[in-house]
Amino acid sequence: MIENIPKKIKHDRRLLARVISQIENDTEEGRNELEKLFSFTGNAHIIGITGPSGAGKSTLVDKLVKELIQNNKENKKKIAVVAVDPTSPFTGGAILGDRIRMQSIALNPNIFVRSMASRGALGGIAHATQAVALTLDAAGFDYIVIETVGAGQSEIEIAGLSHTVIVVKAPGMGDDVQAAKAGILEIADILVVNKADKPGTDAAVMALKLMIEMGYPAQKTNDQTWVPPILQTTALHGEGIDQVAEQVLKHQELSQINGGWQTRSQTQIQYFLKYLLEKEQRKHWHQFQQDKSSRRVFDQVYARSLSPYQAIKQLLKQ
Ligand SMILES: Nc1nc2c(ncn2[C@@H]2O[C@H](COP(=O)(O)OP(=O)(O)OP(=O)(O)O)[C@@H](O)[C@H]2O)c(=O)[nH]1
Ligand SMILES: [Mg+2]
């Protein structure tokens, strides 16, 4: 048992890395540690970055983090990056790739980069990511950038884990507007068309603009309504990154004024609680399956003498 973890992980990176692993793997030690850290969380601004594979998210993160650090020379902001990798932990290839693409930030003492393999654990990826983010929050990081591949579920989940969501697209990646529409409007705070050096950029920007205009009719917006800006970047050459950083700071500022920030922080907590509750329920389920009296209830349902609704009521009573 490590004494005074909250203080120590602020200064000891190896300890921080170890604690993160325990918390990520949801070990008993990890849960104990998070228990101690929890009251020190709630300060970090969490930035989620999602979008199709290969859109340039990691390249953009690398440049964005540098920009945010440079923006804040005087008061030395600390930034952590969590790259959630969808590939198997056994290949390791893509994780290494992320490390290389984020090379220029990995050596800065105010920046901490962490890759997570997403293992396909039952609903656990989002939870593990969130637990890691809480640890970094307690360790005093001002910004936590979470990169995840935008594939179905994880795209929705990232919104529940972040204060600012950046959706990255690249021109000519074949994701038609219809498909892009699903979910994007609900989750994107900032839209980025990366690889603006490639043909098709204008068309991609136009398509997104139309979508935003339909979603946010001008007459309904007011000073406190955030309308997602559409930015163009060539992350590879660091072009347009200053605007992304500027919009992130603007969004952070506005959401702190209009209450959006606090609402999202509460949503994040709700996600965490929901996961824990569901986990408890899964435990119940395993117990039911082993328990004799539960099996009698099952038998009645097999025989159609009891409805599933009644059965659950009885099981919960036991
Ligand atoms: N032409 C061009 N290529 C870029 C740009 N940004 C990134 N790339 C390249 O696109 C490829 C994918 O970039 P990544 O940053 O790994 O993309 P990603 O979205 O993180 O990919 P995954 O993590 O695998 O989903 C790399 O070869 C980058 O060098 C850009 O602005 N222009
Ligand atoms: Mg990446």
mmCIF file of C-alpha atoms and ligand atoms in Angstrom:
data_model
loop_
_atom_site.group_PDB
_atom_site.id
_atom_site.type_symbol
_atom_site.label_atom_id
_atom_site.label_comp_id
_atom_site.label_asym_id
_atom_site.label_seq_id
_atom_site.Cartn_x
_atom_site.Cartn_y
_atom_site.Cartn_z
ATOM 1 C CA MET A 1 0.000 0.000 0.000
ATOM 2 C CA ILE A 2 1.449 3.323 -1.052
ATOM 3 C CA GLU A 3 1.151 6.199 1.395
ATOM 4 C CA ASN A 4 -0.175 9.540 0.241
ATOM 5 C CA ILE A 5 -0.795 8.595 -3.375
ATOM 6 C CA PRO A 6 -2.540 11.837 -4.391
ATOM 7 C CA LYS A 7 0.592 13.823 -3.620
ATOM 8 C CA LYS A 8 3.079 11.337 -4.960
ATOM 9 C CA ILE A 9 1.566 10.703 -8.378
ATOM 10 C CA LYS A 10 1.925 14.408 -9.114
ATOM 11 C CA HIS A 11 5.676 14.125 -9.075
ATOM 12 C CA ASP A 12 6.517 10.506 -9.731
ATOM 13 C CA ARG A 13 5.753 9.444 -13.276
ATOM 14 C CA ARG A 14 6.701 5.850 -12.824
ATOM 15 C CA LEU A 15 4.365 5.609 -9.876
ATOM 16 C CA LEU A 16 1.658 7.361 -11.898
ATOM 17 C CA ALA A 17 2.113 4.851 -14.716
ATOM 18 C CA ARG A 18 1.870 1.960 -12.278
ATOM 19 C CA VAL A 19 -1.230 3.324 -10.580
ATOM 20 C CA ILE A 20 -2.837 3.901 -13.957
ATOM 21 C CA SER A 21 -2.238 0.271 -14.902
ATOM 22 C CA GLN A 22 -3.846 -0.975 -11.708
ATOM 23 C CA ILE A 23 -6.808 1.331 -12.115
ATOM 24 C CA GLU A 24 -7.162 0.516 -15.805
ATOM 25 C CA ASN A 25 -7.207 -3.198 -15.044
ATOM 26 C CA ASP A 26 -9.766 -2.665 -12.300
ATOM 27 C CA THR A 27 -7.740 -4.634 -9.754
ATOM 28 C CA GLU A 28 -8.594 -4.413 -6.087
ATOM 29 C CA GLU A 29 -5.505 -2.289 -5.513
ATOM 30 C CA GLY A 30 -6.575 -0.048 -8.364
ATOM 31 C CA ARG A 31 -10.015 0.438 -6.872
ATOM 32 C CA ASN A 32 -8.510 1.303 -3.501
ATOM 33 C CA GLU A 33 -6.242 3.829 -5.122
ATOM 34 C CA LEU A 34 -9.031 5.442 -7.103
ATOM 35 C CA GLU A 35 -11.019 5.640 -3.903
ATOM 36 C CA LYS A 36 -8.258 7.762 -2.386
ATOM 37 C CA LEU A 37 -7.834 9.869 -5.494
ATOM 38 C CA PHE A 38 -11.452 10.591 -6.222
ATOM 39 C CA SER A 39 -11.841 13.669 -4.038
ATOM 40 C CA PHE A 40 -8.930 15.271 -5.905
ATOM 41 C CA THR A 41 -10.641 14.981 -9.297
ATOM 42 C CA GLY A 42 -13.063 17.297 -11.057
ATOM 43 C CA ASN A 43 -10.653 19.946 -12.273
ATOM 44 C CA ALA A 44 -9.293 18.718 -15.610
ATOM 45 C CA HIS A 45 -10.790 19.784 -18.901
ATOM 46 C CA ILE A 46 -11.254 16.607 -20.914
ATOM 47 C CA ILE A 47 -10.996 16.804 -24.684
ATOM 48 C CA GLY A 48 -12.270 13.844 -26.704
ATOM 49 C CA ILE A 49 -10.988 13.341 -30.224
ATOM 50 C CA THR A 50 -12.794 10.920 -32.457
ATOM 51 C CA GLY A 51 -13.115 10.192 -36.150
ATOM 52 C CA PRO A 52 -12.483 7.434 -38.645
ATOM 53 C CA SER A 53 -9.294 5.431 -38.584
ATOM 54 C CA GLY A 54 -6.497 7.180 -40.423
ATOM 55 C CA ALA A 55 -8.129 10.626 -40.426
ATOM 56 C CA GLY A 56 -5.046 11.995 -38.706
ATOM 57 C CA LYS A 57 -6.209 12.136 -35.096
ATOM 58 C CA SER A 58 -2.869 11.219 -33.530
ATOM 59 C CA THR A 59 -0.998 13.641 -35.761
ATOM 60 C CA LEU A 60 -3.460 16.357 -34.798
ATOM 61 C CA VAL A 61 -3.222 15.543 -31.087
ATOM 62 C CA ASP A 62 0.544 15.789 -31.216
ATOM 63 C CA LYS A 63 0.369 19.278 -32.703
ATOM 64 C CA LEU A 64 -2.588 20.429 -30.641
ATOM 65 C CA VAL A 65 -0.940 19.497 -27.370
ATOM 66 C CA LYS A 66 2.170 21.425 -28.344
ATOM 67 C CA GLU A 67 0.047 24.418 -29.252
ATOM 68 C CA LEU A 68 -1.823 24.317 -25.939
ATOM 69 C CA ILE A 69 1.452 24.112 -24.020
ATOM 70 C CA GLN A 70 2.942 27.034 -25.931
ATOM 71 C CA ASN A 71 -0.217 29.060 -25.402
ATOM 72 C CA ASN A 72 0.312 28.745 -21.692
ATOM 73 C CA LYS A 73 3.955 29.522 -21.183
ATOM 74 C CA GLU A 74 3.513 31.518 -17.975
ATOM 75 C CA ASN A 75 1.372 29.227 -15.903
ATOM 76 C CA LYS A 76 2.733 25.939 -17.162
ATOM 77 C CA LYS A 77 -0.284 23.855 -17.958
ATOM 78 C CA LYS A 78 0.084 20.106 -17.747
ATOM 79 C CA ILE A 79 -1.467 17.962 -20.462
ATOM 80 C CA ALA A 80 -2.073 14.222 -20.608
ATOM 81 C CA VAL A 81 -2.902 12.222 -23.712
ATOM 82 C CA VAL A 82 -4.740 8.910 -23.635
ATOM 83 C CA ALA A 83 -4.805 7.055 -26.944
ATOM 84 C CA VAL A 84 -7.379 4.288 -26.937
ATOM 85 C CA ASP A 85 -6.313 1.738 -29.450
ATOM 86 C CA PRO A 86 -8.829 -0.638 -30.947
ATOM 87 C CA THR A 87 -6.325 -3.252 -32.003
ATOM 88 C CA SER A 88 -5.376 -6.333 -30.104
ATOM 89 C CA PRO A 89 -2.827 -5.848 -27.334
ATOM 90 C CA PHE A 90 -0.857 -8.650 -28.894
ATOM 91 C CA THR A 91 0.016 -6.896 -32.135
ATOM 92 C CA GLY A 92 1.202 -3.746 -30.420
ATOM 93 C CA GLY A 93 1.880 -2.259 -33.817
ATOM 94 C CA ALA A 94 -0.580 0.568 -33.794
ATOM 95 C CA ILE A 95 0.307 1.536 -30.248
ATOM 96 C CA LEU A 96 3.906 1.858 -31.258
ATOM 97 C CA GLY A 97 2.720 3.888 -34.228
ATOM 98 C CA ASP A 98 0.904 6.301 -31.935
ATOM 99 C CA ARG A 99 3.997 6.690 -29.829
ATOM 100 C CA ILE A 100 5.951 7.603 -32.917
ATOM 101 C CA ARG A 101 3.361 10.046 -34.192
ATOM 102 C CA MET A 102 3.266 11.678 -30.780
ATOM 103 C CA GLN A 103 7.027 11.617 -30.467
ATOM 104 C CA SER A 104 7.562 15.328 -30.338
ATOM 105 C CA ILE A 105 5.438 15.700 -27.222
ATOM 106 C CA ALA A 106 6.468 12.557 -25.392
ATOM 107 C CA LEU A 107 9.659 14.065 -23.991
ATOM 108 C CA ASN A 108 8.150 17.235 -22.518
ATOM 109 C CA PRO A 109 7.956 17.019 -18.711
ATOM 110 C CA ASN A 110 4.549 18.728 -18.689
ATOM 111 C CA ILE A 111 3.102 16.169 -21.072
ATOM 112 C CA PHE A 112 2.195 12.590 -20.309
ATOM 113 C CA VAL A 113 1.228 10.146 -23.068
ATOM 114 C CA ARG A 114 -0.490 6.870 -22.395
ATOM 115 C CA SER A 115 -1.758 4.252 -24.840
ATOM 116 C CA MET A 116 -4.523 1.878 -23.887
ATOM 117 C CA ALA A 117 -5.388 -1.287 -25.711
ATOM 118 C CA SER A 118 -9.120 -1.622 -25.966
ATOM 119 C CA ARG A 119 -9.155 -5.384 -25.516
ATOM 120 C CA GLY A 120 -12.860 -5.675 -26.209
ATOM 121 C CA ALA A 121 -13.649 -6.021 -22.521
ATOM 122 C CA LEU A 122 -17.397 -6.218 -21.931
ATOM 123 C CA GLY A 123 -18.451 -2.584 -21.926
ATOM 124 C CA GLY A 124 -15.281 -1.914 -20.030
ATOM 125 C CA ILE A 125 -13.337 0.244 -22.470
ATOM 126 C CA ALA A 126 -15.182 3.414 -21.685
ATOM 127 C CA HIS A 127 -15.017 2.650 -17.996
ATOM 128 C CA ALA A 128 -11.297 1.909 -18.069
ATOM 129 C CA THR A 129 -10.687 5.078 -20.084
ATOM 130 C CA GLN A 130 -12.651 7.084 -17.592
ATOM 131 C CA ALA A 131 -10.859 5.561 -14.637
ATOM 132 C CA VAL A 132 -7.540 6.451 -16.260
ATOM 133 C CA ALA A 133 -8.773 9.991 -16.935
ATOM 134 C CA LEU A 134 -9.797 10.366 -13.278
ATOM 135 C CA THR A 135 -6.325 9.306 -12.205
ATOM 136 C CA LEU A 136 -4.720 11.882 -14.480
ATOM 137 C CA ASP A 137 -7.171 14.475 -13.232
ATOM 138 C CA ALA A 138 -6.132 13.757 -9.645
ATOM 139 C CA ALA A 139 -2.487 13.914 -10.721
ATOM 140 C CA GLY A 140 -3.051 17.548 -11.618
ATOM 141 C CA PHE A 141 -3.240 17.503 -15.398
ATOM 142 C CA ASP A 142 -5.119 20.563 -16.627
ATOM 143 C CA TYR A 143 -6.065 18.999 -19.938
ATOM 144 C CA ILE A 144 -6.654 15.372 -20.728
ATOM 145 C CA VAL A 145 -6.899 14.525 -24.412
ATOM 146 C CA ILE A 146 -8.546 11.195 -25.212
ATOM 147 C CA GLU A 147 -8.141 9.850 -28.737
ATOM 148 C CA THR A 148 -10.483 7.096 -29.838
ATOM 149 C CA VAL A 149 -11.470 5.616 -33.160
ATOM 150 C CA GLY A 150 -14.903 6.722 -34.197
ATOM 151 C CA ALA A 151 -16.622 3.424 -34.704
ATOM 152 C CA GLY A 152 -20.232 3.263 -33.564
ATOM 153 C CA GLN A 153 -20.396 2.838 -29.824
ATOM 154 C CA SER A 154 -17.098 4.471 -28.908
ATOM 155 C CA GLU A 155 -18.091 7.619 -30.772
ATOM 156 C CA ILE A 156 -21.128 8.044 -28.559
ATOM 157 C CA GLU A 157 -19.195 7.063 -25.471
ATOM 158 C CA ILE A 158 -16.484 9.651 -25.960
ATOM 159 C CA ALA A 159 -19.140 12.335 -25.647
ATOM 160 C CA GLY A 160 -20.024 10.990 -22.225
ATOM 161 C CA LEU A 161 -16.406 11.166 -21.138
ATOM 162 C CA SER A 162 -15.422 14.626 -22.405
ATOM 163 C CA HIS A 163 -16.074 18.321 -21.934
ATOM 164 C CA THR A 164 -15.116 19.190 -25.495
ATOM 165 C CA VAL A 165 -15.469 16.755 -28.393
ATOM 166 C CA ILE A 166 -13.489 17.214 -31.589
ATOM 167 C CA VAL A 167 -14.648 15.141 -34.544
ATOM 168 C CA VAL A 168 -11.937 14.744 -37.164
ATOM 169 C CA LYS A 169 -12.736 13.929 -40.776
ATOM 170 C CA ALA A 170 -10.538 13.662 -43.817
ATOM 171 C CA PRO A 171 -11.610 14.413 -47.385
ATOM 172 C CA GLY A 172 -12.399 11.541 -49.685
ATOM 173 C CA MET A 173 -12.573 8.884 -47.027
ATOM 174 C CA GLY A 174 -15.826 7.688 -48.463
ATOM 175 C CA ASP A 175 -17.963 8.328 -45.420
ATOM 176 C CA ASP A 176 -20.932 9.937 -47.072
ATOM 177 C CA VAL A 177 -22.817 12.763 -45.446
ATOM 178 C CA GLN A 178 -25.715 10.544 -44.450
ATOM 179 C CA ALA A 179 -23.488 8.282 -42.426
ATOM 180 C CA ALA A 180 -21.539 11.167 -41.034
ATOM 181 C CA LYS A 181 -24.735 12.817 -39.892
ATOM 182 C CA ALA A 182 -25.622 10.046 -37.515
ATOM 183 C CA GLY A 183 -24.269 11.029 -34.191
ATOM 184 C CA ILE A 184 -21.987 13.844 -35.262
ATOM 185 C CA LEU A 185 -24.365 16.668 -34.532
ATOM 186 C CA GLU A 186 -25.104 15.297 -31.105
ATOM 187 C CA ILE A 187 -21.506 14.908 -30.122
ATOM 188 C CA ALA A 188 -19.278 17.351 -32.038
ATOM 189 C CA ASP A 189 -18.289 20.622 -30.389
ATOM 190 C CA ILE A 190 -15.608 21.243 -32.974
ATOM 191 C CA LEU A 191 -15.449 19.744 -36.457
ATOM 192 C CA VAL A 192 -12.093 19.390 -38.140
ATOM 193 C CA VAL A 193 -11.483 18.477 -41.755
ATOM 194 C CA ASN A 194 -7.896 17.308 -41.622
ATOM 195 C CA LYS A 195 -5.662 16.588 -44.632
ATOM 196 C CA ALA A 196 -6.724 19.895 -46.115
ATOM 197 C CA ASP A 197 -3.777 19.446 -48.487
ATOM 198 C CA LYS A 198 -5.816 16.794 -50.274
ATOM 199 C CA PRO A 199 -8.484 17.250 -52.936
ATOM 200 C CA GLY A 200 -12.093 17.124 -51.765
ATOM 201 C CA THR A 201 -11.542 19.326 -48.726
ATOM 202 C CA ASP A 202 -13.943 22.044 -49.850
ATOM 203 C CA ALA A 203 -16.664 19.500 -50.540
ATOM 204 C CA ALA A 204 -16.222 17.931 -47.123
ATOM 205 C CA VAL A 205 -16.388 21.344 -45.444
ATOM 206 C CA MET A 206 -19.517 22.272 -47.428
ATOM 207 C CA ALA A 207 -21.266 19.047 -46.475
ATOM 208 C CA LEU A 208 -20.530 19.637 -42.796
ATOM 209 C CA LYS A 209 -21.626 23.273 -43.056
ATOM 210 C CA LEU A 210 -24.999 22.238 -44.447
ATOM 211 C CA MET A 211 -25.410 19.788 -41.645
ATOM 212 C CA ILE A 212 -24.594 22.356 -38.984
ATOM 213 C CA GLU A 213 -26.936 24.923 -40.523
ATOM 214 C CA MET A 214 -29.772 22.427 -40.439
ATOM 215 C CA GLY A 215 -29.002 21.471 -36.867
ATOM 216 C CA TYR A 216 -28.557 25.006 -35.558
ATOM 217 C CA PRO A 217 -31.005 27.373 -37.284
ATOM 218 C CA ALA A 218 -29.560 30.876 -36.940
ATOM 219 C CA GLN A 219 -32.655 32.397 -35.322
ATOM 220 C CA LYS A 220 -32.547 29.886 -32.488
ATOM 221 C CA THR A 221 -28.982 30.554 -31.422
ATOM 222 C CA ASN A 222 -28.054 33.141 -28.825
ATOM 223 C CA ASP A 223 -24.845 34.386 -27.233
ATOM 224 C CA GLN A 224 -24.598 31.358 -25.042
ATOM 225 C CA THR A 225 -25.332 28.784 -27.731
ATOM 226 C CA TRP A 226 -22.259 27.050 -28.990
ATOM 227 C CA VAL A 227 -22.402 26.369 -32.719
ATOM 228 C CA PRO A 228 -19.686 23.866 -33.678
ATOM 229 C CA PRO A 229 -17.087 25.595 -35.862
ATOM 230 C CA ILE A 230 -15.774 23.762 -38.926
ATOM 231 C CA LEU A 231 -12.010 24.021 -39.182
ATOM 232 C CA GLN A 232 -9.510 22.904 -41.781
ATOM 233 C CA THR A 233 -6.136 21.543 -40.795
ATOM 234 C CA THR A 234 -3.114 19.951 -42.369
ATOM 235 C CA ALA A 235 -1.919 18.343 -39.178
ATOM 236 C CA LEU A 236 1.046 16.801 -40.929
ATOM 237 C CA HIS A 237 2.499 20.285 -41.453
ATOM 238 C CA GLY A 238 0.993 21.870 -38.348
ATOM 239 C CA GLU A 239 -1.344 24.070 -40.369
ATOM 240 C CA GLY A 240 -4.585 25.311 -38.796
ATOM 241 C CA ILE A 241 -3.749 23.879 -35.385
ATOM 242 C CA ASP A 242 -3.714 27.316 -33.726
ATOM 243 C CA GLN A 243 -7.383 27.679 -34.622
ATOM 244 C CA VAL A 244 -8.238 24.306 -33.155
ATOM 245 C CA ALA A 245 -6.522 25.279 -29.894
ATOM 246 C CA GLU A 246 -8.289 28.638 -29.912
ATOM 247 C CA GLN A 247 -11.698 27.008 -30.358
ATOM 248 C CA VAL A 248 -11.006 24.474 -27.618
ATOM 249 C CA LEU A 249 -10.233 27.299 -25.184
ATOM 250 C CA LYS A 250 -13.290 29.238 -26.341
ATOM 251 C CA HIS A 251 -15.519 26.223 -25.893
ATOM 252 C CA GLN A 252 -14.086 25.568 -22.463
ATOM 253 C CA GLU A 253 -14.685 29.182 -21.467
ATOM 254 C CA LEU A 254 -18.228 29.378 -22.793
ATOM 255 C CA SER A 255 -19.268 26.051 -21.310
ATOM 256 C CA GLN A 256 -17.976 27.147 -17.935
ATOM 257 C CA ILE A 257 -20.148 30.233 -18.221
ATOM 258 C CA ASN A 258 -23.315 28.603 -19.526
ATOM 259 C CA GLY A 259 -23.205 25.587 -17.237
ATOM 260 C CA GLY A 260 -22.416 23.069 -19.969
ATOM 261 C CA TRP A 261 -19.133 22.154 -18.321
ATOM 262 C CA GLN A 262 -20.754 21.257 -15.027
ATOM 263 C CA THR A 263 -23.495 19.284 -16.767
ATOM 264 C CA ARG A 264 -20.925 17.241 -18.644
ATOM 265 C CA SER A 265 -18.937 16.601 -15.505
ATOM 266 C CA GLN A 266 -22.090 15.215 -13.955
ATOM 267 C CA THR A 267 -22.763 13.090 -17.030
ATOM 268 C CA GLN A 268 -19.273 11.651 -16.655
ATOM 269 C CA ILE A 269 -20.000 10.686 -13.065
ATOM 270 C CA GLN A 270 -23.293 9.143 -14.147
ATOM 271 C CA TYR A 271 -21.426 7.013 -16.693
ATOM 272 C CA PHE A 272 -19.172 5.757 -13.977
ATOM 273 C CA LEU A 273 -22.046 4.954 -11.651
ATOM 274 C CA LYS A 274 -23.998 3.254 -14.421
ATOM 275 C CA TYR A 275 -21.071 0.985 -15.142
ATOM 276 C CA LEU A 276 -20.692 0.026 -11.484
ATOM 277 C CA LEU A 277 -24.393 -0.641 -11.145
ATOM 278 C CA GLU A 278 -24.427 -2.803 -14.250
ATOM 279 C CA LYS A 279 -21.444 -4.689 -12.964
ATOM 280 C CA GLU A 280 -23.254 -5.428 -9.715
ATOM 281 C CA GLN A 281 -26.231 -6.626 -11.708
ATOM 282 C CA ARG A 282 -24.044 -8.946 -13.739
ATOM 283 C CA LYS A 283 -22.799 -10.397 -10.470
ATOM 284 C CA HIS A 284 -26.421 -10.987 -9.450
ATOM 285 C CA TRP A 285 -26.984 -12.758 -12.725
ATOM 286 C CA HIS A 286 -24.128 -15.165 -12.107
ATOM 287 C CA GLN A 287 -25.486 -15.844 -8.634
ATOM 288 C CA PHE A 288 -28.953 -16.512 -10.017
ATOM 289 C CA GLN A 289 -27.545 -19.060 -12.386
ATOM 290 C CA GLN A 290 -25.880 -20.977 -9.593
ATOM 291 C CA ASP A 291 -28.554 -20.633 -6.999
ATOM 292 C CA LYS A 292 -31.022 -23.526 -6.536
ATOM 293 C CA SER A 293 -34.089 -21.489 -5.674
ATOM 294 C CA SER A 294 -33.411 -19.233 -8.650
ATOM 295 C CA ARG A 295 -33.335 -22.260 -10.863
ATOM 296 C CA ARG A 296 -36.801 -23.181 -9.711
ATOM 297 C CA VAL A 297 -37.936 -19.767 -10.874
ATOM 298 C CA PHE A 298 -36.178 -20.346 -14.210
ATOM 299 C CA ASP A 299 -37.977 -23.695 -14.528
ATOM 300 C CA GLN A 300 -41.335 -22.025 -14.132
ATOM 301 C CA VAL A 301 -40.482 -19.640 -16.932
ATOM 302 C CA TYR A 302 -39.289 -22.530 -19.146
ATOM 303 C CA ALA A 303 -42.673 -24.164 -18.503
ATOM 304 C CA ARG A 304 -44.420 -20.892 -19.325
ATOM 305 C CA SER A 305 -46.160 -20.895 -15.969
ATOM 306 C CA LEU A 306 -44.382 -17.693 -14.990
ATOM 307 C CA SER A 307 -43.679 -14.644 -17.141
ATOM 308 C CA PRO A 308 -40.137 -13.249 -17.387
ATOM 309 C CA TYR A 309 -41.387 -10.048 -15.707
ATOM 310 C CA GLN A 310 -42.720 -11.906 -12.702
ATOM 311 C CA ALA A 311 -39.602 -14.032 -12.605
ATOM 312 C CA ILE A 312 -37.287 -11.032 -12.328
ATOM 313 C CA LYS A 313 -39.411 -9.635 -9.522
ATOM 314 C CA GLN A 314 -39.113 -12.910 -7.649
ATOM 315 C CA LEU A 315 -35.407 -13.219 -8.298
ATOM 316 C CA LEU A 316 -34.731 -9.728 -7.000
ATOM 317 C CA LYS A 317 -36.759 -10.465 -3.900
ATOM 318 C CA GLN A 318 -34.633 -13.493 -3.112
HETATM 319 N N1 LIG B 1 -1.592 14.344 -46.407
HETATM 320 C C1 LIG B 1 -1.781 14.384 -45.087
HETATM 321 N N2 LIG B 1 -1.554 13.290 -44.346
HETATM 322 C C2 LIG B 1 -1.764 13.350 -43.029
HETATM 323 C C3 LIG B 1 -2.211 14.528 -42.394
HETATM 324 N N3 LIG B 1 -2.336 14.283 -41.080
HETATM 325 C C4 LIG B 1 -1.990 12.990 -40.886
HETATM 326 N N4 LIG B 1 -1.640 12.428 -42.060
HETATM 327 C C5 LIG B 1 -1.181 11.052 -42.276
HETATM 328 O O1 LIG B 1 -2.271 10.167 -42.188
HETATM 329 C C6 LIG B 1 -1.859 8.918 -41.624
HETATM 330 C C7 LIG B 1 -2.717 8.579 -40.437
HETATM 331 O O2 LIG B 1 -2.466 9.528 -39.417
HETATM 332 P P1 LIG B 1 -2.790 9.242 -37.893
HETATM 333 O O3 LIG B 1 -2.498 10.492 -37.169
HETATM 334 O O4 LIG B 1 -2.138 8.002 -37.426
HETATM 335 O O5 LIG B 1 -4.342 8.984 -37.983
HETATM 336 P P2 LIG B 1 -5.324 8.452 -36.833
HETATM 337 O O6 LIG B 1 -6.643 9.040 -37.113
HETATM 338 O O7 LIG B 1 -4.717 8.687 -35.506
HETATM 339 O O8 LIG B 1 -5.339 6.896 -37.121
HETATM 340 P P3 LIG B 1 -5.851 5.728 -36.143
HETATM 341 O O9 LIG B 1 -5.352 6.033 -34.763
HETATM 342 O O10 LIG B 1 -5.244 4.497 -36.721
HETATM 343 O O11 LIG B 1 -7.338 5.736 -36.228
HETATM 344 C C8 LIG B 1 -0.381 9.070 -41.286
HETATM 345 O O12 LIG B 1 0.367 8.518 -42.313
HETATM 346 C C9 LIG B 1 -0.209 10.577 -41.214
HETATM 347 O O13 LIG B 1 1.108 10.974 -41.513
HETATM 348 C C10 LIG B 1 -2.420 15.688 -43.210
HETATM 349 O O14 LIG B 1 -2.798 16.764 -42.743
HETATM 350 N N5 LIG B 1 -2.196 15.550 -44.542
HETATM 351 MG MG MG B 2 -4.271 7.375 -33.883
#
